[in-house]
Amino acid sequence: MGVYILKRLILAIPTLIVASIIIFLLVHIAPGDPVRVMLGPIQDQVLVERLQQKLGLDLPLHEQYLTWLGNLLRGDLGISISVQRGAPVAELIAERYMVTLELALLAMTVALLIAIPTGILSALRQNKLTDHISRVVALIGISIPNFFVGILLILFFGVVLLKTWGAGGFVPIQEGLGANLQRMILPAIALGTSYSAIVMRMMRSSMLDVMSKDYVRTARAMGVKRWSVIRQDIVRNALIPVVTVIGNSIGYLLGGSVVTESVFRLPGIGNLVINAVYRRDFPVIQAVVLIIVLLRILVNLVVDLMYAKLDPRIQYTSSE
Amino acid sequence: MMREELLRIENLVTRFYTEYGVVQAVDGTNLYLKQGETLGIVGESGSGKTVTAMSIMGMIENPGKIENGRILLKGDNLLYKSEKEMREIRGGLIAMVFQDSLSSLNPTLTVGEQIGRVLRFHTTLTPHVIHKRVVELLEKVGIPEPTKRYGGYPHEMSGGMRQRVLIAMAISCNPSLLILDEPTTALDVTIEAQIFELIEQLKKHFNMGIILITHDLSVVANTCDRVAIMYSGKLIEQGSVSEVFKRQLHPYTRGLIRSIPRIDGPVDENLYSIPGEVPDLINLPGGCNFAPRCAYKKDLCEKESPTLAEFYKDHTAACLRVKEIEYAE
């Protein structure tokens, strides 16, 4: 197992290098110049050139890339050019990432709390009323964009009920968990519902698939109690493919959800990256996207390891 | 030795109400089985053998329904039992082993857990005793290193070993009736022989009645006391194995026996096959179901549906022309 993890981590290095090249090129090829954004109305050619020189933007692309990569390897993510001029990118990201991480985990919790039980129930009552209702609700959940759910939540809690926390904003955990959760719960619901619909549908179809398996029939033929068949035979095996979907969803969520963060005015990573793009803050964009790639690789690894935990038929040996 | 009657099925009718129409899966079956006896149920796919077994188990699910008949286990009609009572009977008094041993075992539970939970639901034994019993059971069905195998998963075993695990699970609560649904179809011949040897031993040891569902008549000849032949949901011939192999009363049985390859037959002879196809169970032809394929059919066969009648001692058949065919040969 340890060797397997090590191998996967080593394999992540070329992936990261390729990703870094793509990110770098995309950012630099895209139209728009950070210097011109910085200068605003004062578009003086001499000034522009001087600033470009100062920021190293006048160097050939490959030199700029190698400098950036070299700094990365030393753990230096660079300095923000325009989002928060002069601030170290690492600090900016660390600050924002706590918000995104918390939102992602809460949203996933909300999603799973809704999705797993309804998925199970829906499959057990296939083609009955409960099933139809949960499927229609899931369809609606997938179809409604989460910013709309967010706006509805704000309207209801913030405007109709006049709750201060219903209007969005962010309170760091350090200033009290209760106050923090109060602000986080609505965005978590807004974001979680759409994922819950995806997971619920997957859970349902996976359950139905397992329910027709021979070992479920065997368990029944041996007089195993219904609840035990559901738990040990059906749900346990049905969860295996659902884990991939959950893993993927967490991967997406860790990339930050720009829309939900803006609707609820949360200073998350999605917000940061959008700001950085508007203002052409190259170091910030590059660092954030690269970190998202890295997290995605790690999440995939964790999902693969979970597989082995859930399914004894899968074994990771060093030969794989 | 007079053997006590264990199971009697009277006029069992099981239908499936599908969207394409009503499937007559089992149509008026009569069977009986004595304690310590092995009954082979033979027929092609769709002939109703498995549905008969599932009816005994009380495991006919929507859209299927048992519409008529009685299933008496030691005189007690199983069709009057509640689902809860049936659950106690399943795995307790009656156990069933299915065809494919790999798909019949839960891939994510250890072999020991799977056998152990059957004991847990049917007995009041403590976990410690259950663990001991499971190891004993594994040993009894001939699994080497039972203590080690207890914690193993199904995919780590061979097909023969897995079938032994299923048998261990089935006999764990000393059932009176063991139903085996093509238990060796997925296994090779040497393993098949070992499994049947094991079943024979266990039958003697526990004095169980066994119903063996198969489409292999040679297996029946080697392992069964009596045989019942099914065709398109109907029982068409029943008798002791020696009787039925000596003289076949029904033309279908005759065809089945003729289609067994003989080691002493001519080398270049093509294997006999019964012409035609199994009828559609939704649109049955009316009259005798076998009539369209029968070499001996007469006009009457297409109108009148034959019922089982006893022609020799403990040898019944459902054919209108038994006597005439017999004299014709």
XYZ file of C-alpha atoms in Angstrom:
649
model
C 0.000 0.000 0.000
C 2.744 2.459 0.999
C 4.672 1.675 -2.161
C 1.505 2.149 -4.192
C 0.886 5.582 -2.692
C 4.492 6.589 -3.295
C 4.254 5.457 -6.919
C 1.097 7.444 -7.471
C 2.701 10.531 -5.945
C 5.761 10.194 -8.173
C 3.478 9.799 -11.183
C 1.784 13.045 -10.179
C 4.989 15.013 -10.886
C 4.875 14.829 -14.703
C 1.144 15.591 -14.552
C 1.849 18.706 -12.531
C 4.620 19.823 -14.879
C 2.406 19.476 -17.926
C -0.394 21.249 -16.084
C 1.939 24.080 -15.097
C 2.992 24.584 -18.730
C -0.604 24.681 -19.924
C -1.663 27.072 -17.180
C 1.286 29.338 -17.807
C 0.714 29.472 -21.560
C -3.024 30.037 -21.258
C -2.543 32.883 -18.855
C 0.123 34.558 -20.974
C -1.438 33.975 -24.365
C -4.835 35.265 -23.307
C -5.392 38.898 -24.309
C -4.948 41.553 -21.686
C -1.896 42.862 -19.925
C -1.698 43.225 -16.134
C 0.373 46.355 -16.457
C -2.253 48.096 -18.527
C -4.904 47.015 -16.041
C -2.808 48.379 -13.195
C -2.232 51.698 -14.846
C -5.878 52.222 -15.648
C -6.381 55.490 -17.508
C -2.646 56.409 -17.532
C -1.551 54.379 -20.545
C 1.930 55.867 -20.935
C 4.170 53.729 -23.151
C 7.377 54.433 -21.205
C 5.690 53.712 -17.910
C 4.223 50.491 -19.298
C 7.607 49.282 -20.462
C 9.257 50.152 -17.176
C 6.685 48.320 -15.171
C 6.848 45.300 -17.486
C 10.575 45.223 -16.989
C 10.182 45.467 -13.233
C 7.739 42.554 -13.154
C 9.847 40.492 -15.568
C 7.079 40.478 -18.150
C 9.418 41.668 -20.899
C 11.475 38.477 -20.840
C 10.893 35.699 -23.397
C 8.068 33.315 -22.349
C 10.291 30.305 -21.671
C 12.498 32.361 -19.371
C 9.474 33.655 -17.503
C 8.189 30.094 -17.168
C 11.482 28.742 -15.872
C 11.765 31.562 -13.350
C 8.243 30.839 -12.126
C 8.938 27.085 -11.936
C 12.201 27.678 -10.108
C 10.453 29.862 -7.552
C 7.687 27.262 -7.190
C 10.236 24.578 -6.381
C 11.628 26.795 -3.650
C 8.111 27.140 -2.322
C 7.713 30.696 -3.499
C 4.367 31.244 -5.201
C 5.194 34.844 -6.091
C 3.755 38.224 -5.256
C 0.325 39.424 -6.293
C 0.499 42.094 -8.990
C -2.941 43.588 -8.870
C -5.519 41.775 -6.706
C -3.776 42.802 -3.529
C -0.586 44.369 -4.729
C 2.550 43.242 -2.961
C 0.911 40.512 -0.919
C 2.530 37.061 -1.132
C 0.308 34.776 -3.221
C 0.779 31.933 -0.735
C -0.790 34.017 2.013
C -3.698 35.091 -0.176
C -4.439 31.493 -1.065
C -4.057 30.139 2.468
C -6.538 32.726 3.739
C -9.128 31.979 1.059
C -8.675 28.281 0.980
C -9.988 27.801 4.490
C -13.297 29.263 3.312
C -13.487 27.095 0.219
C -12.487 23.983 2.119
C -15.108 24.555 4.771
C -17.761 25.274 2.155
C -16.816 22.160 0.175
C -16.959 19.883 3.206
C -20.241 21.336 4.455
C -21.816 21.200 1.005
C -20.764 17.574 0.588
C -22.130 16.740 4.033
C -25.448 18.329 3.104
C -25.416 16.506 -0.224
C -24.694 13.086 1.309
C -27.180 13.529 4.139
C -29.876 14.063 1.530
C -28.627 11.813 -1.245
C -27.729 8.518 0.415
C -30.973 7.980 2.378
C -33.228 9.125 -0.479
C -31.242 7.046 -2.973
C -31.657 3.969 -0.804
C -35.331 4.633 -0.158
C -36.018 5.357 -3.780
C -34.472 2.075 -4.914
C -36.211 0.034 -2.231
C -39.535 1.513 -3.276
C -38.843 1.410 -6.975
C -41.714 2.751 -9.065
C -43.744 3.580 -5.995
C -44.771 7.072 -4.924
C -41.672 7.686 -2.760
C -39.479 6.780 -5.701
C -41.315 9.037 -8.133
C -41.229 11.987 -5.746
C -37.519 11.661 -5.008
C -36.705 11.258 -8.676
C -38.662 14.339 -9.669
C -37.082 16.327 -6.837
C -33.652 15.095 -7.932
C -34.366 16.136 -11.484
C -35.346 19.588 -10.295
C -32.262 19.678 -8.077
C -29.997 18.949 -11.024
C -31.798 21.356 -13.319
C -31.853 24.422 -11.075
C -28.503 26.255 -11.098
C -27.190 26.566 -7.556
C -26.880 30.352 -7.729
C -30.644 30.435 -8.150
C -31.124 28.247 -5.096
C -28.726 30.602 -3.345
C -30.725 33.664 -4.313
C -33.947 32.007 -3.179
C -32.359 31.149 0.176
C -31.138 34.704 0.638
C -34.555 36.042 -0.312
C -36.276 33.782 2.168
C -33.924 33.987 5.136
C -32.440 37.419 4.570
C -35.356 39.379 3.163
C -38.519 37.613 4.337
C -37.309 36.435 7.750
C -34.895 39.355 8.124
C -32.120 37.207 9.543
C -28.819 39.037 9.457
C -26.956 35.862 8.595
C -29.327 35.255 5.730
C -27.687 37.986 3.720
C -24.356 36.275 3.266
C -20.899 37.410 4.293
C -18.311 35.482 6.197
C -17.225 35.093 9.823
C -13.957 33.197 10.389
C -14.109 30.145 12.646
C -11.747 31.874 15.071
C -14.517 34.347 15.870
C -16.899 31.628 16.954
C -17.990 28.382 15.400
C -21.694 29.166 15.803
C -21.496 32.479 13.973
C -19.315 30.871 11.330
C -21.699 28.002 10.719
C -24.647 30.377 10.602
C -23.083 32.112 7.611
C -21.943 28.906 5.977
C -25.086 26.829 6.174
C -27.063 28.586 3.422
C -24.257 28.474 0.853
C -23.642 24.843 1.838
C -27.295 24.032 1.172
C -27.320 25.949 -2.107
C -24.227 24.151 -3.300
C -25.045 20.795 -1.715
C -28.495 20.321 -3.235
C -27.265 20.072 -6.805
C -24.624 17.515 -5.814
C -27.138 15.629 -3.718
C -29.269 15.149 -6.821
C -26.350 13.649 -8.728
C -25.311 11.363 -5.891
C -28.901 10.330 -5.172
C -29.505 9.214 -8.730
C -26.251 7.289 -8.781
C -27.066 5.654 -5.442
C -30.493 4.663 -6.673
C -29.321 3.055 -9.891
C -26.419 1.358 -8.164
C -28.814 -0.040 -5.545
C -31.170 -1.340 -8.229
C -28.255 -2.986 -9.957
C -27.108 -4.748 -6.786
C -30.648 -5.739 -5.798
C -30.891 -7.992 -8.830
C -27.634 -9.754 -7.956
C -27.569 -13.450 -7.134
C -26.019 -12.952 -3.717
C -28.997 -10.910 -2.617
C -31.195 -13.847 -3.591
C -28.877 -16.208 -1.724
C -29.076 -14.109 1.412
C -32.866 -14.143 1.220
C -32.904 -17.875 0.539
C -30.914 -18.373 3.743
C -33.474 -16.453 5.747
C -31.257 -13.432 6.410
C -33.367 -10.589 7.782
C -34.478 -7.941 5.314
C -32.696 -5.114 7.050
C -29.483 -7.077 7.168
C -29.758 -7.898 3.461
C -30.237 -4.211 2.725
C -27.312 -3.153 4.865
C -24.733 -5.874 4.299
C -25.559 -7.031 0.798
C -27.208 -4.184 -1.035
C -26.016 -0.851 0.374
C -22.485 -2.009 1.050
C -21.963 -3.115 -2.530
C -23.996 -0.298 -4.049
C -21.774 2.313 -2.399
C -18.659 1.265 -4.304
C -19.454 3.010 -7.606
C -21.046 5.944 -5.758
C -17.718 6.713 -4.107
C -16.303 7.735 -7.481
C -19.098 10.216 -7.989
C -18.628 11.591 -4.488
C -14.884 11.840 -5.036
C -15.374 13.651 -8.313
C -17.824 16.053 -6.733
C -15.399 16.854 -3.925
C -12.787 17.440 -6.595
C -15.029 19.998 -8.266
C -15.959 21.623 -4.977
C -12.320 22.068 -4.008
C -11.852 24.070 -7.188
C -14.006 26.680 -5.537
C -17.493 27.562 -6.603
C -17.265 31.009 -8.092
C -20.992 31.561 -8.363
C -22.026 30.424 -4.887
C -19.145 32.363 -3.337
C -20.190 35.547 -5.110
C -23.877 35.153 -4.299
C -23.102 34.751 -0.596
C -20.141 37.140 -0.581
C -17.749 34.510 0.663
C -14.021 35.244 0.302
C -13.217 31.823 -1.117
C -10.797 30.583 -3.716
C -13.357 30.876 -6.513
C -13.756 34.540 -5.716
C -10.000 35.030 -5.662
C -9.424 33.381 -9.010
C -12.171 35.386 -10.717
C -10.752 38.619 -9.338
C -7.310 37.591 -10.457
C -8.593 36.888 -13.960
C -10.359 40.252 -14.206
C -7.205 42.035 -13.174
C -4.821 39.781 -15.041
C -2.946 38.935 -11.856
C -0.738 36.263 -13.440
C 0.993 34.898 -10.331
C -2.303 34.468 -8.484
C -4.117 32.746 -11.358
C -1.213 30.394 -11.977
C -0.757 29.454 -8.347
C -4.445 28.914 -7.645
C -5.054 26.747 -10.705
C -1.948 24.697 -10.031
C -3.045 24.079 -6.457
C -6.493 23.023 -7.682
C -4.803 20.534 -10.014
C -2.683 19.205 -7.165
C -5.731 18.803 -4.909
C -7.572 17.026 -7.673
C -4.738 14.535 -8.028
C -4.749 13.930 -4.268
C -8.529 13.489 -4.167
C -8.328 10.918 -6.952
C -5.679 9.039 -5.018
C -7.816 9.047 -1.889
C -10.804 7.765 -3.903
C -8.715 4.917 -5.285
C -7.556 4.027 -1.792
C -11.162 4.094 -0.567
C -12.037 1.587 -3.271
C -9.612 -0.904 -1.837
C -11.152 -0.362 1.575
C -14.692 -0.916 0.298
C -14.067 -3.690 -2.190
C -11.814 -6.538 -1.063
C -11.460 -7.661 -4.679
C -9.317 -4.602 -5.368
C -5.816 -4.760 -4.117
C -3.084 -2.262 -4.801
C 0.245 -3.923 -5.108
C 3.523 -2.375 -6.096
C 3.329 -4.074 -9.494
C 0.302 -2.037 -10.505
C -37.482 -48.863 5.837
C -40.586 -46.742 5.539
C -39.612 -43.172 4.843
C -41.733 -40.364 6.078
C -43.117 -37.946 3.564
C -41.308 -34.606 3.710
C -42.735 -32.466 0.958
C -45.880 -32.660 -1.110
C -46.825 -30.191 -3.792
C -50.380 -30.340 -5.029
C -51.629 -28.655 -8.144
C -49.213 -25.740 -7.907
C -49.930 -22.883 -10.285
C -47.477 -19.983 -10.471
C -47.982 -17.201 -12.968
C -46.102 -14.055 -13.852
C -48.138 -11.039 -14.870
C -45.731 -9.310 -17.225
C -46.494 -6.404 -19.507
C -46.430 -8.812 -22.447
C -49.038 -11.082 -20.967
C -49.506 -13.777 -18.360
C -46.664 -16.298 -18.209
C -47.773 -19.770 -17.126
C -44.503 -20.598 -15.417
C -45.773 -23.537 -13.367
C -49.066 -25.069 -14.337
C -50.582 -27.659 -12.042
C -47.502 -29.405 -10.697
C -47.825 -32.365 -8.342
C -44.743 -33.635 -6.555
C -43.756 -35.439 -3.442
C -40.501 -36.125 -1.674
C -39.679 -38.451 1.206
C -37.162 -37.877 3.915
C -33.652 -38.944 2.925
C -34.653 -39.122 -0.714
C -33.250 -37.244 -3.699
C -35.651 -36.038 -6.359
C -34.277 -34.789 -9.632
C -36.308 -32.178 -11.497
C -35.284 -32.161 -15.123
C -36.266 -29.817 -17.901
C -34.912 -27.228 -20.264
C -34.632 -23.535 -19.392
C -38.063 -22.050 -18.890
C -39.683 -25.376 -18.116
C -40.583 -24.206 -14.617
C -38.052 -26.096 -12.506
C -36.582 -23.036 -10.826
C -39.969 -21.360 -10.437
C -41.195 -24.514 -8.683
C -38.234 -24.297 -6.314
C -38.739 -20.579 -5.728
C -42.418 -21.263 -5.002
C -41.407 -23.741 -2.311
C -39.051 -21.126 -0.883
C -41.802 -18.514 -0.871
C -39.590 -16.291 -2.966
C -41.855 -15.592 -5.911
C -41.736 -11.840 -6.328
C -43.803 -9.331 -8.204
C -45.061 -9.667 -10.909
C -45.141 -13.377 -10.038
C -47.926 -14.952 -8.016
C -48.721 -18.393 -6.697
C -52.331 -18.735 -7.758
C -53.337 -22.151 -6.703
C -52.251 -25.329 -4.991
C -50.713 -26.476 -1.754
C -47.105 -26.854 -0.716
C -46.993 -29.115 2.310
C -43.783 -29.397 4.288
C -44.267 -32.179 6.822
C -47.986 -31.648 6.377
C -47.827 -27.905 6.993
C -48.998 -25.691 4.117
C -46.250 -23.163 3.370
C -48.578 -20.986 1.323
C -50.381 -19.975 4.514
C -47.187 -18.755 6.163
C -46.442 -15.080 6.717
C -43.291 -13.557 5.286
C -41.754 -13.585 8.757
C -42.531 -17.262 9.250
C -41.182 -18.049 5.799
C -37.976 -16.224 6.627
C -37.497 -18.544 9.561
C -38.215 -21.552 7.375
C -35.796 -20.404 4.703
C -32.306 -21.308 5.783
C -33.846 -23.195 8.722
C -36.071 -26.016 7.465
C -35.451 -25.464 3.779
C -32.235 -24.234 2.229
C -31.304 -23.617 -1.351
C -28.012 -23.600 -3.212
C -27.845 -21.723 -6.483
C -26.054 -22.219 -9.717
C -23.208 -19.752 -10.020
C -21.154 -19.797 -6.860
C -19.249 -16.606 -7.578
C -22.269 -14.419 -8.134
C -24.167 -16.177 -5.341
C -21.788 -14.970 -2.662
C -21.478 -11.398 -1.456
C -18.098 -10.137 -2.704
C -17.572 -7.739 0.189
C -18.246 -10.063 3.120
C -15.860 -12.746 4.285
C -16.907 -16.342 3.845
C -17.081 -16.764 7.609
C -19.348 -13.752 8.065
C -21.691 -14.988 5.372
C -22.134 -18.407 6.915
C -22.132 -16.988 10.418
C -25.001 -14.618 9.850
C -27.265 -17.485 8.746
C -26.638 -19.079 12.134
C -27.154 -15.756 13.830
C -30.623 -15.378 12.356
C -31.765 -18.916 13.032
C -30.205 -19.703 16.393
C -29.563 -17.986 19.695
C -25.901 -18.976 19.757
C -23.308 -16.511 20.987
C -20.875 -15.010 18.471
C -18.090 -17.108 19.894
C -19.995 -20.373 19.425
C -21.105 -19.292 15.963
C -17.502 -18.714 14.976
C -16.610 -22.217 16.164
C -19.595 -23.722 14.336
C -18.696 -21.985 11.084
C -15.167 -23.360 11.210
C -16.622 -26.840 11.872
C -18.993 -26.417 8.934
C -16.184 -25.375 6.629
C -14.287 -28.440 7.711
C -17.333 -30.652 7.207
C -17.778 -29.554 3.601
C -14.144 -30.303 2.924
C -12.488 -26.907 2.870
C -8.828 -27.153 3.804
C -7.488 -24.807 6.487
C -10.973 -23.769 7.645
C -9.673 -21.373 10.315
C -7.717 -19.468 7.709
C -10.499 -19.591 5.125
C -12.991 -18.140 7.590
C -11.604 -14.652 6.985
C -11.176 -15.100 3.225
C -13.308 -13.549 0.521
C -15.217 -15.480 -2.168
C -12.996 -14.238 -5.010
C -9.987 -15.784 -3.339
C -11.435 -19.281 -3.736
C -11.932 -21.671 -6.618
C -15.389 -22.409 -8.019
C -15.544 -25.777 -6.277
C -14.553 -24.248 -2.938
C -17.153 -21.536 -3.275
C -19.841 -24.103 -4.007
C -18.747 -25.890 -0.824
C -19.108 -22.613 1.063
C -22.657 -22.256 -0.254
C -23.411 -25.806 0.788
C -21.964 -25.118 4.242
C -24.224 -22.090 4.462
C -27.226 -24.141 3.379
C -26.683 -26.978 5.865
C -25.655 -24.697 8.732
C -29.029 -24.984 10.456
C -29.673 -28.665 9.680
C -32.439 -28.205 7.112
C -34.862 -31.034 6.357
C -35.051 -30.078 2.717
C -32.160 -28.971 0.564
C -32.845 -27.585 -2.895
C -29.933 -27.547 -5.299
C -30.456 -25.476 -8.430
C -27.951 -26.749 -10.998
C -25.219 -26.755 -8.374
C -22.465 -27.936 -10.662
C -23.236 -26.274 -13.978
C -20.348 -23.855 -13.621
C -17.878 -26.514 -12.469
C -15.713 -28.975 -14.327
C -16.459 -32.681 -14.250
C -14.010 -33.821 -11.574
C -15.135 -31.079 -9.208
C -18.734 -31.922 -10.052
C -18.171 -35.499 -8.937
C -16.607 -34.308 -5.676
C -19.519 -31.985 -4.977
C -22.057 -34.745 -5.531
C -20.077 -37.056 -3.300
C -20.183 -34.391 -0.605
C -23.926 -33.911 -1.060
C -24.477 -37.665 -0.775
C -22.500 -37.772 2.483
C -24.364 -34.837 3.940
C -27.707 -36.284 2.917
C -26.974 -39.489 4.834
C -25.576 -37.581 7.785
C -28.521 -35.196 8.150
C -31.224 -37.450 6.638
C -32.263 -34.547 4.404
C -34.595 -34.677 1.465
C -32.952 -33.205 -1.598
C -34.433 -31.653 -4.694
C -31.874 -31.467 -7.443
C -32.731 -29.190 -10.333
C -30.738 -29.980 -13.429
C -30.909 -30.367 -17.149
C -28.367 -33.149 -17.085
C -29.971 -36.577 -17.097
C -26.671 -38.359 -16.455
C -26.383 -36.483 -13.157
C -29.888 -37.642 -12.298
C -29.022 -41.250 -13.113
C -26.055 -41.122 -10.758
C -27.455 -39.199 -7.825
C -31.243 -39.338 -7.631
C -33.794 -41.798 -6.311
C -36.673 -40.384 -8.242
C -37.008 -38.049 -11.173
C -39.628 -35.576 -12.349
C -39.542 -34.249 -15.891
C -40.960 -30.808 -16.585
C -41.904 -29.305 -19.902
C -43.248 -25.775 -20.414
C -44.479 -25.411 -16.852
C -46.035 -28.834 -16.606
C -44.858 -31.992 -14.959
C -45.012 -34.602 -17.696
C -43.440 -37.680 -16.159
C -42.469 -38.779 -12.709
C -41.097 -42.009 -11.323
C -38.195 -43.826 -9.747
C -34.952 -43.314 -11.627
C -34.670 -47.011 -12.484
C -38.229 -47.056 -13.834
C -37.917 -43.924 -15.925
C -34.580 -44.928 -17.399
C -35.974 -48.405 -18.165
C -39.083 -47.228 -19.961
C -40.009 -43.684 -20.815
C -43.721 -43.132 -21.053
C -43.744 -39.599 -22.417
C -42.370 -38.900 -25.905
C -40.453 -35.882 -24.516
C -38.641 -38.003 -21.922
C -37.926 -40.490 -24.640
C -36.341 -37.693 -26.698
C -34.303 -36.500 -23.720
C -32.866 -39.942 -23.069
C -32.134 -40.465 -26.734
C -30.189 -37.213 -26.804
C -27.672 -38.398 -24.186
C -24.442 -39.287 -25.992
C -23.520 -42.953 -25.510
C -19.955 -43.994 -25.153
C -20.714 -47.297 -26.875
C -22.681 -45.700 -29.712
C -21.406 -45.386 -33.292
C -18.692 -42.753 -33.625
C -20.133 -40.952 -36.631
C -23.697 -40.813 -35.327
C -25.177 -37.336 -34.941
C -26.626 -36.647 -31.511
C -30.393 -36.863 -31.443
C -32.231 -33.621 -30.884
C -35.914 -33.038 -30.403
C -37.227 -31.048 -33.369
C -38.965 -27.722 -32.869
C -38.771 -25.222 -30.046
C -40.116 -24.754 -26.542
C -43.517 -23.059 -26.777
C -44.045 -19.466 -25.737
C -45.392 -19.607 -22.174
C -47.605 -16.598 -22.815
C -49.383 -18.005 -25.851
C -49.628 -21.695 -25.111
C -50.992 -23.722 -28.014
C -53.818 -25.365 -26.066
C -54.049 -29.095 -25.725
C -50.790 -30.865 -24.932
C -47.913 -28.348 -24.782
C -45.576 -30.833 -26.396
C -47.908 -31.699 -29.271
C -46.299 -29.342 -31.833
C -42.992 -31.177 -31.453
C -44.333 -34.658 -30.856
C -43.807 -37.444 -33.385
C -46.763 -39.374 -31.985
C -49.346 -36.609 -31.831
C -52.906 -37.136 -32.986
C -55.695 -34.626 -33.504
C -56.927 -35.194 -29.972
C -53.538 -34.086 -28.531
C -54.064 -30.571 -29.849
C -57.447 -30.301 -28.156
C -57.219 -32.082 -24.868
C -54.629 -31.311 -22.199
C -53.353 -34.541 -20.645
C -53.123 -34.971 -16.865
C -50.732 -37.125 -14.892
C -51.862 -40.719 -14.604
C -50.143 -43.673 -13.002
C -49.192 -46.346 -15.524
C -46.825 -48.410 -13.417
C -46.202 -48.423 -9.712
C -44.899 -44.979 -8.798
C -44.487 -44.043 -12.425
C -46.809 -41.389 -13.768
C -46.964 -39.569 -17.062
C -49.105 -36.899 -18.699
C -49.668 -38.147 -22.222
C -52.842 -39.279 -23.929
C -51.121 -41.904 -26.005
C -48.880 -43.716 -23.529
C -50.353 -47.141 -24.173
C -50.422 -46.842 -27.942
C -46.852 -45.557 -28.116
C -45.635 -48.325 -25.869
C -47.200 -51.027 -28.025
C -45.971 -49.364 -31.161
C -42.345 -49.841 -30.174
